[in-house]
PDB file of C-alpha atoms in Angstrom:
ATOM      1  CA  UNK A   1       9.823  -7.408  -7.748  1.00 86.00           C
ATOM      2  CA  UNK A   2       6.922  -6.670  -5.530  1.00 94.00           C
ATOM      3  CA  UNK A   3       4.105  -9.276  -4.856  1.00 94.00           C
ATOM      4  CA  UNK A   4       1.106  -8.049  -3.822  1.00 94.00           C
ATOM      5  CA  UNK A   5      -1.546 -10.345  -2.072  1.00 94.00           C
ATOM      6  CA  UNK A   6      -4.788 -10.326  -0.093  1.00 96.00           C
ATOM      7  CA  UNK A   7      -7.335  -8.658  -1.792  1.00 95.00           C
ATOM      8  CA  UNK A   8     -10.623 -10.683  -2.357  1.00 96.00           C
ATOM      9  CA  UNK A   9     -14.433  -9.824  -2.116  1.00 97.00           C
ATOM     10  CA  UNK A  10     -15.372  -8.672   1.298  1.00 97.00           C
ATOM     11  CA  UNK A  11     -18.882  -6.894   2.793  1.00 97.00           C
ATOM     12  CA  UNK A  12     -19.643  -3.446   3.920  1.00 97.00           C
ATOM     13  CA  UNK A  13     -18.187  -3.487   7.270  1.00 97.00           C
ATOM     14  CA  UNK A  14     -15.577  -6.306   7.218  1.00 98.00           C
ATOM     15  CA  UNK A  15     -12.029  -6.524   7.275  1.00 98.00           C
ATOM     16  CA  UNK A  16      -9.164  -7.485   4.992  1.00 98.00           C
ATOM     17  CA  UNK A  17      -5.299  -7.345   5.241  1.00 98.00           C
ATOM     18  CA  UNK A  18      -2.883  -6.947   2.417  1.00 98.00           C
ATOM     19  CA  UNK A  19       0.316  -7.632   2.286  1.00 97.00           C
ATOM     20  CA  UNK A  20       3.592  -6.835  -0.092  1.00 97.00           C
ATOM     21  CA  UNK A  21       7.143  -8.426  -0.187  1.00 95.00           C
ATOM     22  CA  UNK A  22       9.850  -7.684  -2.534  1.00 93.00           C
ATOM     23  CA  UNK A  23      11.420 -10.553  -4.149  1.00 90.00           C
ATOM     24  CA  UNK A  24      14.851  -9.412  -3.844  1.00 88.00           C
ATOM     25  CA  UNK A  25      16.056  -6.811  -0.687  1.00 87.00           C
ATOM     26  CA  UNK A  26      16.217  -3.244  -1.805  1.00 88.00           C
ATOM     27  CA  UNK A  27      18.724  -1.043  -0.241  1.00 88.00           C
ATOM     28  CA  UNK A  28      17.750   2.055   0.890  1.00 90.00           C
ATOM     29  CA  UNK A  29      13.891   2.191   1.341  1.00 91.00           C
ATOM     30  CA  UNK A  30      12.797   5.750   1.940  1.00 92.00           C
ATOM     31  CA  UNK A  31       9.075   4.706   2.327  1.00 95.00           C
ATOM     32  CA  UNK A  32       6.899   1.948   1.678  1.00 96.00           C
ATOM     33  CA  UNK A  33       2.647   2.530   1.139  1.00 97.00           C
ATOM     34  CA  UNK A  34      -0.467   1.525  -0.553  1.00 98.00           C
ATOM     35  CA  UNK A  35      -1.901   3.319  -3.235  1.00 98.00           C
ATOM     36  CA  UNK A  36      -5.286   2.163  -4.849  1.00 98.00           C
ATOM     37  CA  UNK A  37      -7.215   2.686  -8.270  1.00 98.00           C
ATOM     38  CA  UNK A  38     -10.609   2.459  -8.446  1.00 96.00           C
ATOM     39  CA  UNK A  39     -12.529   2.418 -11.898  1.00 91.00           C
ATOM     40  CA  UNK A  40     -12.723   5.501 -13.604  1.00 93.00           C
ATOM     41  CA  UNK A  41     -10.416   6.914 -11.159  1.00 95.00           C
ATOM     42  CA  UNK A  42      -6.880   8.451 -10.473  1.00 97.00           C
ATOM     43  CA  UNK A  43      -4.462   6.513  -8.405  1.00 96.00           C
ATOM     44  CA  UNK A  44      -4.923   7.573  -4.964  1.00 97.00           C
ATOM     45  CA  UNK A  45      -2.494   7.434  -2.067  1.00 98.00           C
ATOM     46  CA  UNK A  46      -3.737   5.486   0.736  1.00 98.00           C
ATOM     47  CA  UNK A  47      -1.218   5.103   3.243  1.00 98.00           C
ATOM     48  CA  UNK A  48       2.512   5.195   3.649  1.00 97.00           C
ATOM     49  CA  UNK A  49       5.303   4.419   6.422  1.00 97.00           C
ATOM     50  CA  UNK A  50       8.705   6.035   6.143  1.00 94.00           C
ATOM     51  CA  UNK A  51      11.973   3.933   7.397  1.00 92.00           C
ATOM     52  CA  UNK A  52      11.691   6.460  10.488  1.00 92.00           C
ATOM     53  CA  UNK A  53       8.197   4.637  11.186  1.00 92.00           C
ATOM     54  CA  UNK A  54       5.957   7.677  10.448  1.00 96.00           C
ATOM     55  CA  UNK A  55       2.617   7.328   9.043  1.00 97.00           C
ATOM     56  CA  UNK A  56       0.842   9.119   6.667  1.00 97.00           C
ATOM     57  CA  UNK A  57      -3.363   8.461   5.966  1.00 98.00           C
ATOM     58  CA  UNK A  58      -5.543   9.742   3.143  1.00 98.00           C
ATOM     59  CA  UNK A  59      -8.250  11.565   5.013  1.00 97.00           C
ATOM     60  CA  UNK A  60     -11.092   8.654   3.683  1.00 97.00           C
ATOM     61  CA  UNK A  61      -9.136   5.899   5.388  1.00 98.00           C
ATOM     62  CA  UNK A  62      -8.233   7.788   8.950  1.00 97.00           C
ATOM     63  CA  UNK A  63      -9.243   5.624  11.458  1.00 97.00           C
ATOM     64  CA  UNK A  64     -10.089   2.589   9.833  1.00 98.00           C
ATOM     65  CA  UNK A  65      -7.047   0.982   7.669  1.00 98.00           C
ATOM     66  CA  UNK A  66      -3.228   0.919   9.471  1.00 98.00           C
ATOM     67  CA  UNK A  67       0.028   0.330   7.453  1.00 98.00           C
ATOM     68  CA  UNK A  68       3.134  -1.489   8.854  1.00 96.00           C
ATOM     69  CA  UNK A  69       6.140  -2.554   7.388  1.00 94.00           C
ATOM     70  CA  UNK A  70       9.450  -4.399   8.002  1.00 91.00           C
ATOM     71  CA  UNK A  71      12.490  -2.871   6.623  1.00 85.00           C
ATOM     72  CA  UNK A  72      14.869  -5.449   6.911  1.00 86.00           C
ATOM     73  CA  UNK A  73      12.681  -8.016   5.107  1.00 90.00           C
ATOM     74  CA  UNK A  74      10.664  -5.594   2.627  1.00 92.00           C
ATOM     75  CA  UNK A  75       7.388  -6.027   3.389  1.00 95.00           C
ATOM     76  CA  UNK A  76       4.586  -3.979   4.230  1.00 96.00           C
ATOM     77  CA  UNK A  77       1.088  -4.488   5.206  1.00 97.00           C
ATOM     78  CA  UNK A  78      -2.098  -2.626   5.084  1.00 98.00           C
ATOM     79  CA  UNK A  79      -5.196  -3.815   8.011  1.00 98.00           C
ATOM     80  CA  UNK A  80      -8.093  -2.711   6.504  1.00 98.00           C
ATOM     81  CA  UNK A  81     -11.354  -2.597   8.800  1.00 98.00           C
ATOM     82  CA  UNK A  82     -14.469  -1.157   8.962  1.00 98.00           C
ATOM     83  CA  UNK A  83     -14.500  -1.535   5.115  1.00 98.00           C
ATOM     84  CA  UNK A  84     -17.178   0.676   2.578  1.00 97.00           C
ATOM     85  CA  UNK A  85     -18.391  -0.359  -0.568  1.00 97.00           C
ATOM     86  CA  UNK A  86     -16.556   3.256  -1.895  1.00 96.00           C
ATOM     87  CA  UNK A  87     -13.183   1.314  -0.713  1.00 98.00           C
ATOM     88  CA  UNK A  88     -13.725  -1.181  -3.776  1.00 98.00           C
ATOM     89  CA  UNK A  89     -10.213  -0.673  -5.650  1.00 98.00           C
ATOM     90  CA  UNK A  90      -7.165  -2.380  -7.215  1.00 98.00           C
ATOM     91  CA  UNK A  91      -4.860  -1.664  -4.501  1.00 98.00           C
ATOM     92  CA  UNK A  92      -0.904  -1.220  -5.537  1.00 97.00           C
ATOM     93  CA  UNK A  93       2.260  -1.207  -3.392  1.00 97.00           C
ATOM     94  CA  UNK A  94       4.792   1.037  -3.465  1.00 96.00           C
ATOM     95  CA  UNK A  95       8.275   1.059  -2.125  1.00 96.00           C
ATOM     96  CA  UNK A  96      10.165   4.218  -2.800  1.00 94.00           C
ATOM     97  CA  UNK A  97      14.303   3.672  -3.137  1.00 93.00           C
ATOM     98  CA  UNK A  98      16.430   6.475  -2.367  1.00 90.00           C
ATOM     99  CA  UNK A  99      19.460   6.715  -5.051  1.00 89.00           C
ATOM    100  CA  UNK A 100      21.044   9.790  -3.734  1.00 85.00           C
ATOM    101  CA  UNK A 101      20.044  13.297  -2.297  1.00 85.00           C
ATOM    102  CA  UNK A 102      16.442  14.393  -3.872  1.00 85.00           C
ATOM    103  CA  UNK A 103      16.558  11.426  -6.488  1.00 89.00           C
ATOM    104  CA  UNK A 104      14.254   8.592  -5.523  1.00 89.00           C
ATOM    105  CA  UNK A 105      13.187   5.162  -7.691  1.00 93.00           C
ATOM    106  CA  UNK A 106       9.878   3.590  -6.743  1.00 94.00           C
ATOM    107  CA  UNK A 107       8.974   0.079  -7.177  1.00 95.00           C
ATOM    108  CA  UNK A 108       5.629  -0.940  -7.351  1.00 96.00           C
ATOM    109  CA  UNK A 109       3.540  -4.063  -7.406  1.00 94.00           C
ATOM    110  CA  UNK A 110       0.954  -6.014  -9.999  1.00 92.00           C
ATOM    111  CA  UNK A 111      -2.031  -4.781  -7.781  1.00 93.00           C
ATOM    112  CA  UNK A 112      -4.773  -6.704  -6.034  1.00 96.00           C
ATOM    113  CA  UNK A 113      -8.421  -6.304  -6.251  1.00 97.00           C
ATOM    114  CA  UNK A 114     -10.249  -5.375  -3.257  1.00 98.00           C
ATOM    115  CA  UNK A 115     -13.880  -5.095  -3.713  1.00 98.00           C
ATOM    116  CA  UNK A 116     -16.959  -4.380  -1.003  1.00 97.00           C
ATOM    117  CA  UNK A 117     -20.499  -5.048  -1.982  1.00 96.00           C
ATOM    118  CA  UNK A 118     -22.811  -7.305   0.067  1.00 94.00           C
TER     119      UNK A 118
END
């Protein structure tokens, strides 16, 4: 229900934007983010925007990556600059549904590859 797109090969330093609709409108969006796997690795949280508009960063992306989204139409977007080779990840989507009070369903994308290497 969520298509992910964007990702691609990129160098140390360069810049890439993702970007996520949902396929059909979900009601109710609590949050929308970007989370990102690399190899070996847990999922990670990388940045997420609440339907308020508040912003939440992973410490290793502060200053460098920005997430947006559009409530109405479902989409959200993650500007990625300034990119490091350590960045290199399948980056997922994530919109997180709120059924009722402290009961949430999360939707989440297919993923798209990001990778940084010169």
């Amino acid at each position: 229900q969520l298509q992910a797109s964007g990702g691609g090969l990129v160098q140390p330093g360069g810049s890439l934007r993702l970007s996520c609709a949902a396929s059909e409108n979900i009601y109710s969006v609590n949050a929308m983010g970007w989370y990102r796997q690399a190899p070996g690795k847990q999922r990670e949280l990388v940045a997420t925007v609440t339907s308020g508009g508040i912003t939440t960063y992973a410490d290793s992306v502060k200053g460098r990556f920005t997430i947006s989204g559009d409530n109405a139409k479902i989409t959200v977007y993650l500007q990625m600059n300034s990119l490091k080779p350590e960045d290199t990840a399948v980056y997922y989507c994530n919109v997180e549904q709120k059924l009722r009070i402290g009961v949430s369903f999360n939707y989440w994308g297919q993923g798209t590859l990001v990778t940084v290497s010169s």
